[in-house]
Amino acid sequence: MTAPAITQFLLGGRAAGTELRLISVPEATSTNDVLADIWERTGGEASQNPALSTLVTYAQTAGVGRHGREWISPRGKCLAASTLVRLTDDETAPRILGWLPLIAGLALRSAILELSPPAPGFRPDEQAARVEIKWPNDVQIDGGKVAGILGRVLGTRDGELSCVVGTGVNITLQADELPTPHATSLGLSGMLPAHPAELLPAYLAEFVARLDALRAARGDAVASGAHGELSDACSTLRARVAATLPSGEVLHGFATELTPDGHLVIRGDDGETRAVAAGDVERVRPENGA
């Protein structure tokens, strides 16, 4: 879809009054890197880097996931998009910043559910339960990763903090093209929209709506509704997990809740409760197999 078409889509939806600059490229190394490079080369000037500027491609050759992992998007089969967010550099910015990847995941989940065809044999609530958020940055369908989210802080200029939020979505990958055995695609899961080009504007509309709500609540994710929505949609909660922390320590226990900052609370096997801000978290089966 063209920039005017996406803007019109947003104007007619939940993000009424929103305009954006769309940069569509036939191929990119990493959409996060390219958008960051534009910001840096132009000195972060707001006139040349307006809020919600979005770079999109259907062929990403050197995408990066969490901890520098490779994220490749075969031509025409995956969507890679990165959006520039500009925040007023005040006391609310850190609270909003930590929630950006989380609300991006929620926005993508909503867009998928909105556009996906009805699944034979599934009630609407059962269909919604198929699409979950794996804390902190994956969207899953039936337990398989269909998308990843990655945020990056760019810097501050003229009282505004700029950051970029990127997402990569597996659209029509076949089973033999999946990057890992634990991945899936919209096509393989039966949730491919009738018009896949509408996925980007639907995602952006949902993202902007949640961002506006966070701003209105001055970064309070509980008041904005983001905390409750994520608590309901997060597959990591109420499960036994193994969390590999940035230090290399592995924490075993049960994920019990999310803090207002979006951190994952884990009740460890040693009885200690800890809030984890970052890490690789995997669900694990109890030793008795139950």
Tab-separated table of C-alpha atoms in Angstrom:
chain	number	residue	atom	x	y	z
A	1	MET	CA	0.000	0.000	0.000
A	2	THR	CA	1.174	3.536	-0.722
A	3	ALA	CA	1.748	6.143	1.989
A	4	PRO	CA	-1.502	8.005	1.148
A	5	ALA	CA	-3.426	4.726	1.233
A	6	ILE	CA	-1.989	3.777	4.626
A	7	THR	CA	-2.612	7.275	5.968
A	8	GLN	CA	-6.220	7.037	4.798
A	9	PHE	CA	-6.463	3.624	6.477
A	10	LEU	CA	-5.266	5.167	9.722
A	11	LEU	CA	-7.561	8.189	9.417
A	12	GLY	CA	-10.520	5.876	9.103
A	13	GLY	CA	-9.513	3.694	12.024
A	14	ARG	CA	-8.546	3.925	15.676
A	15	ALA	CA	-5.590	6.241	15.002
A	16	ALA	CA	-7.776	9.028	13.580
A	17	GLY	CA	-5.823	12.126	12.629
A	18	THR	CA	-2.521	10.264	12.278
A	19	GLU	CA	-0.294	10.821	9.293
A	20	LEU	CA	2.981	9.110	8.540
A	21	ARG	CA	5.913	9.036	6.200
A	22	LEU	CA	6.276	5.660	4.504
A	23	ILE	CA	9.605	4.596	3.017
A	24	SER	CA	9.172	1.446	0.934
A	25	VAL	CA	12.324	-0.208	-0.371
A	26	PRO	CA	12.698	-3.338	-2.535
A	27	GLU	CA	15.412	-4.698	-0.224
A	28	ALA	CA	17.111	-3.734	3.025
A	29	THR	CA	19.890	-5.107	5.182
A	30	SER	CA	17.997	-4.360	8.405
A	31	THR	CA	15.057	-1.956	8.497
A	32	ASN	CA	16.094	-0.860	11.997
A	33	ASP	CA	19.634	-0.139	10.789
A	34	VAL	CA	18.510	1.718	7.663
A	35	LEU	CA	16.049	3.916	9.557
A	36	ALA	CA	18.669	4.572	12.241
A	37	ASP	CA	21.197	5.515	9.545
A	38	ILE	CA	18.769	8.024	8.045
A	39	TRP	CA	18.220	9.548	11.490
A	40	GLU	CA	21.952	9.797	12.176
A	41	ARG	CA	22.880	11.220	8.753
A	42	THR	CA	20.242	13.941	9.111
A	43	GLY	CA	21.182	14.783	12.673
A	44	GLY	CA	17.861	13.589	14.012
A	45	GLU	CA	16.085	16.678	12.668
A	46	ALA	CA	12.351	16.341	13.230
A	47	SER	CA	11.564	17.888	9.843
A	48	GLN	CA	13.486	15.110	8.104
A	49	ASN	CA	12.578	12.372	10.569
A	50	PRO	CA	8.927	12.911	11.459
A	51	ALA	CA	7.350	10.789	14.146
A	52	LEU	CA	5.982	7.453	12.927
A	53	SER	CA	8.188	7.428	9.824
A	54	THR	CA	8.064	3.784	8.759
A	55	LEU	CA	10.530	1.873	6.600
A	56	VAL	CA	9.142	-1.299	5.054
A	57	THR	CA	10.481	-4.063	2.841
A	58	TYR	CA	9.563	-7.598	1.850
A	59	ALA	CA	13.227	-8.625	1.472
A	60	GLN	CA	15.536	-8.204	4.470
A	61	THR	CA	19.037	-9.577	4.029
A	62	ALA	CA	20.713	-8.900	7.382
A	63	GLY	CA	18.019	-8.397	9.965
A	64	VAL	CA	18.955	-8.680	13.624
A	65	GLY	CA	16.899	-10.092	16.464
A	66	ARG	CA	17.555	-10.027	20.175
A	67	HIS	CA	21.181	-10.521	21.250
A	68	GLY	CA	22.353	-10.046	17.653
A	69	ARG	CA	20.668	-13.149	16.272
A	70	GLU	CA	20.195	-13.236	12.520
A	71	TRP	CA	16.694	-12.574	11.149
A	72	ILE	CA	16.534	-13.134	7.395
A	73	SER	CA	13.397	-12.354	5.382
A	74	PRO	CA	13.301	-14.252	2.057
A	75	ARG	CA	12.112	-12.038	-0.761
A	76	GLY	CA	8.361	-11.617	-0.870
A	77	LYS	CA	7.618	-14.036	1.982
A	78	CYS	CA	8.169	-11.914	5.083
A	79	LEU	CA	7.304	-8.383	6.140
A	80	ALA	CA	9.975	-6.276	7.831
A	81	ALA	CA	9.019	-2.825	9.068
A	82	SER	CA	10.533	-0.289	11.444
A	83	THR	CA	8.791	2.763	12.876
A	84	LEU	CA	10.377	5.888	14.349
A	85	VAL	CA	8.934	6.997	17.670
A	86	ARG	CA	9.680	10.441	19.120
A	87	LEU	CA	9.063	10.935	22.835
A	88	THR	CA	9.207	14.109	24.869
A	89	ASP	CA	12.406	13.726	26.882
A	90	ASP	CA	10.916	14.005	30.362
A	91	GLU	CA	10.128	11.712	33.280
A	92	THR	CA	7.503	9.810	31.260
A	93	ALA	CA	9.909	8.771	28.493
A	94	PRO	CA	11.600	5.856	30.349
A	95	ARG	CA	8.225	4.388	31.302
A	96	ILE	CA	6.939	4.575	27.739
A	97	LEU	CA	10.229	3.393	26.278
A	98	GLY	CA	10.174	0.049	28.062
A	99	TRP	CA	6.668	-0.665	26.807
A	100	LEU	CA	7.245	0.120	23.119
A	101	PRO	CA	8.227	-3.430	22.040
A	102	LEU	CA	5.437	-4.842	24.209
A	103	ILE	CA	2.680	-2.681	22.719
A	104	ALA	CA	4.107	-3.398	19.259
A	105	GLY	CA	3.576	-7.104	19.905
A	106	LEU	CA	0.046	-6.447	21.131
A	107	ALA	CA	-0.655	-4.291	18.090
A	108	LEU	CA	0.534	-6.985	15.702
A	109	ARG	CA	-1.500	-9.617	17.529
A	110	SER	CA	-4.636	-7.491	17.155
A	111	ALA	CA	-3.933	-6.856	13.468
A	112	ILE	CA	-3.499	-10.573	12.788
A	113	LEU	CA	-6.735	-11.436	14.576
A	114	GLU	CA	-8.590	-8.622	12.821
A	115	LEU	CA	-7.535	-9.659	9.328
A	116	SER	CA	-7.221	-13.436	9.561
A	117	PRO	CA	-10.008	-15.585	8.092
A	118	PRO	CA	-12.316	-17.499	10.436
A	119	ALA	CA	-10.778	-20.835	11.360
A	120	PRO	CA	-13.048	-23.853	10.761
A	121	GLY	CA	-14.065	-25.430	14.041
A	122	PHE	CA	-12.808	-22.551	16.209
A	123	ARG	CA	-15.022	-20.180	18.180
A	124	PRO	CA	-13.886	-16.512	18.114
A	125	ASP	CA	-12.463	-16.790	21.631
A	126	GLU	CA	-10.601	-19.971	20.682
A	127	GLN	CA	-9.200	-18.231	17.596
A	128	ALA	CA	-7.986	-15.330	19.741
A	129	ALA	CA	-6.349	-17.740	22.192
A	130	ARG	CA	-4.210	-19.157	19.374
A	131	VAL	CA	-2.294	-15.862	19.039
A	132	GLU	CA	-0.185	-15.009	22.084
A	133	ILE	CA	2.757	-12.896	23.179
A	134	LYS	CA	5.876	-14.676	24.390
A	135	TRP	CA	7.558	-12.245	26.767
A	136	PRO	CA	9.212	-9.993	25.892
A	137	ASN	CA	9.210	-9.706	22.118
A	138	ASP	CA	7.694	-12.595	20.154
A	139	VAL	CA	4.249	-13.101	18.675
A	140	GLN	CA	3.222	-16.748	18.527
A	141	ILE	CA	0.486	-18.719	16.799
A	142	ASP	CA	-0.249	-22.117	18.330
A	143	GLY	CA	3.074	-21.844	20.164
A	144	GLY	CA	5.149	-21.187	17.016
A	145	LYS	CA	6.956	-17.873	16.527
A	146	VAL	CA	5.391	-15.883	13.707
A	147	ALA	CA	6.982	-12.502	14.457
A	148	GLY	CA	9.703	-10.826	16.481
A	149	ILE	CA	9.922	-7.274	17.819
A	150	LEU	CA	13.125	-5.324	18.482
A	151	GLY	CA	13.489	-1.775	19.802
A	152	ARG	CA	16.507	0.518	19.627
A	153	VAL	CA	17.195	3.928	21.172
A	154	LEU	CA	18.687	6.411	18.691
A	155	GLY	CA	19.336	9.502	20.778
A	156	THR	CA	18.013	12.858	21.963
A	157	ARG	CA	17.680	16.081	19.993
A	158	ASP	CA	15.781	19.294	20.760
A	159	GLY	CA	14.097	17.833	23.810
A	160	GLU	CA	12.895	14.666	22.106
A	161	LEU	CA	14.089	11.086	22.552
A	162	SER	CA	14.016	9.105	19.298
A	163	CYS	CA	13.831	5.358	19.051
A	164	VAL	CA	12.940	2.790	16.447
A	165	VAL	CA	10.663	-0.228	16.831
A	166	GLY	CA	11.103	-2.970	14.251
A	167	THR	CA	9.064	-6.057	13.549
A	168	GLY	CA	9.579	-9.017	11.260
A	169	VAL	CA	6.591	-11.174	10.320
A	170	ASN	CA	6.643	-14.545	8.578
A	171	ILE	CA	3.928	-14.197	5.950
A	172	THR	CA	4.037	-17.092	3.482
A	173	LEU	CA	7.091	-19.128	4.507
A	174	GLN	CA	6.671	-22.842	3.882
A	175	ALA	CA	7.687	-25.485	6.427
A	176	ASP	CA	11.064	-26.137	4.781
A	177	GLU	CA	11.845	-22.386	4.800
A	178	LEU	CA	11.290	-21.715	8.495
A	179	PRO	CA	14.390	-20.431	10.340
A	180	THR	CA	13.846	-22.741	13.341
A	181	PRO	CA	11.627	-25.737	14.162
A	182	HIS	CA	9.751	-23.522	16.615
A	183	ALA	CA	8.701	-20.961	13.994
A	184	THR	CA	5.590	-20.694	11.858
A	185	SER	CA	4.035	-18.344	9.316
A	186	LEU	CA	0.628	-16.798	8.791
A	187	GLY	CA	0.146	-19.083	5.802
A	188	LEU	CA	1.100	-22.286	7.610
A	189	SER	CA	-1.125	-21.441	10.567
A	190	GLY	CA	-4.156	-20.718	8.406
A	191	MET	CA	-4.186	-17.067	9.489
A	192	LEU	CA	-3.018	-15.429	6.263
A	193	PRO	CA	-5.155	-12.330	5.570
A	194	ALA	CA	-7.108	-12.272	2.329
A	195	HIS	CA	-5.227	-9.057	1.517
A	196	PRO	CA	-1.782	-9.357	3.175
A	197	ALA	CA	-0.882	-5.774	2.212
A	198	GLU	CA	-3.385	-4.588	4.810
A	199	LEU	CA	-1.348	-6.099	7.645
A	200	LEU	CA	1.066	-3.146	7.863
A	201	PRO	CA	-1.556	-0.377	8.118
A	202	ALA	CA	-3.641	-2.462	10.519
A	203	TYR	CA	-0.567	-2.996	12.713
A	204	LEU	CA	0.373	0.700	12.597
A	205	ALA	CA	-3.157	1.770	13.527
A	206	GLU	CA	-3.148	-0.562	16.522
A	207	PHE	CA	0.357	0.524	17.544
A	208	VAL	CA	-0.455	4.232	17.369
A	209	ALA	CA	-3.653	3.727	19.384
A	210	ARG	CA	-1.703	2.044	22.197
A	211	LEU	CA	1.106	4.600	22.038
A	212	ASP	CA	-1.401	7.456	22.290
A	213	ALA	CA	-3.038	5.748	25.281
A	214	LEU	CA	0.345	5.391	27.010
A	215	ARG	CA	1.139	9.044	26.362
A	216	ALA	CA	-2.251	10.130	27.701
A	217	ALA	CA	-1.590	8.069	30.852
A	218	ARG	CA	1.912	9.587	31.174
A	219	GLY	CA	3.539	6.202	30.772
A	220	ASP	CA	1.268	4.391	33.228
A	221	ALA	CA	0.702	1.063	31.447
A	222	VAL	CA	-1.886	-0.041	33.977
A	223	ALA	CA	-4.024	3.060	33.416
A	224	SER	CA	-3.578	2.874	29.634
A	225	GLY	CA	-4.790	-0.725	29.525
A	226	ALA	CA	-1.564	-2.135	28.054
A	227	HIS	CA	-0.633	-3.995	31.249
A	228	GLY	CA	-3.969	-5.791	31.482
A	229	GLU	CA	-4.026	-6.613	27.773
A	230	LEU	CA	-0.534	-8.103	27.883
A	231	SER	CA	-1.277	-10.052	31.065
A	232	ASP	CA	-4.219	-11.679	29.291
A	233	ALA	CA	-2.336	-12.422	26.056
A	234	CYS	CA	1.066	-13.481	27.428
A	235	SER	CA	1.829	-17.186	27.024
A	236	THR	CA	4.777	-16.900	29.416
A	237	LEU	CA	2.653	-16.159	32.458
A	238	ARG	CA	1.406	-18.896	34.747
A	239	ALA	CA	3.983	-21.290	33.300
A	240	ARG	CA	7.172	-22.920	34.491
A	241	VAL	CA	10.094	-21.179	32.776
A	242	ALA	CA	13.856	-21.112	32.439
A	243	ALA	CA	15.101	-17.533	32.099
A	244	THR	CA	18.626	-16.905	30.820
A	245	LEU	CA	19.574	-13.479	32.144
A	246	PRO	CA	22.018	-11.065	30.438
A	247	SER	CA	24.620	-12.078	33.042
A	248	GLY	CA	24.394	-15.694	31.878
A	249	GLU	CA	22.613	-16.845	35.027
A	250	VAL	CA	19.710	-19.226	34.388
A	251	LEU	CA	16.706	-18.733	36.639
A	252	HIS	CA	14.231	-21.608	37.000
A	253	GLY	CA	10.764	-21.069	38.409
A	254	PHE	CA	7.222	-19.935	37.655
A	255	ALA	CA	6.333	-16.724	35.822
A	256	THR	CA	3.642	-15.244	38.032
A	257	GLU	CA	2.894	-11.714	36.821
A	258	LEU	CA	4.058	-8.571	35.043
A	259	THR	CA	5.154	-5.447	36.886
A	260	PRO	CA	3.729	-2.043	35.850
A	261	ASP	CA	7.042	-1.519	34.014
A	262	GLY	CA	6.479	-4.654	31.924
A	263	HIS	CA	9.081	-6.752	33.726
A	264	LEU	CA	8.443	-10.461	34.240
A	265	VAL	CA	8.099	-11.642	37.839
A	266	ILE	CA	9.499	-15.140	38.419
A	267	ARG	CA	9.114	-17.113	41.631
A	268	GLY	CA	12.321	-19.110	41.641
A	269	ASP	CA	12.728	-22.683	42.782
A	270	ASP	CA	14.665	-21.267	45.737
A	271	GLY	CA	11.515	-19.420	46.844
A	272	GLU	CA	12.897	-16.001	45.935
A	273	THR	CA	10.766	-13.717	43.738
A	274	ARG	CA	12.588	-11.625	41.135
A	275	ALA	CA	11.492	-9.159	38.472
A	276	VAL	CA	13.334	-9.777	35.199
A	277	ALA	CA	13.755	-6.807	32.861
A	278	ALA	CA	15.454	-8.662	30.008
A	279	GLY	CA	16.467	-12.170	29.056
A	280	ASP	CA	15.622	-15.262	27.051
A	281	VAL	CA	12.661	-16.999	28.643
A	282	GLU	CA	11.502	-20.458	27.642
A	283	ARG	CA	8.570	-22.449	28.939
A	284	VAL	CA	9.626	-25.825	30.309
A	285	ARG	CA	7.605	-28.883	31.184
A	286	PRO	CA	7.562	-30.039	34.805
A	287	GLU	CA	9.905	-32.937	35.518
A	288	ASN	CA	6.946	-35.254	36.040
A	289	GLY	CA	5.715	-34.410	32.540
A	290	ALA	CA	2.417	-33.009	33.743
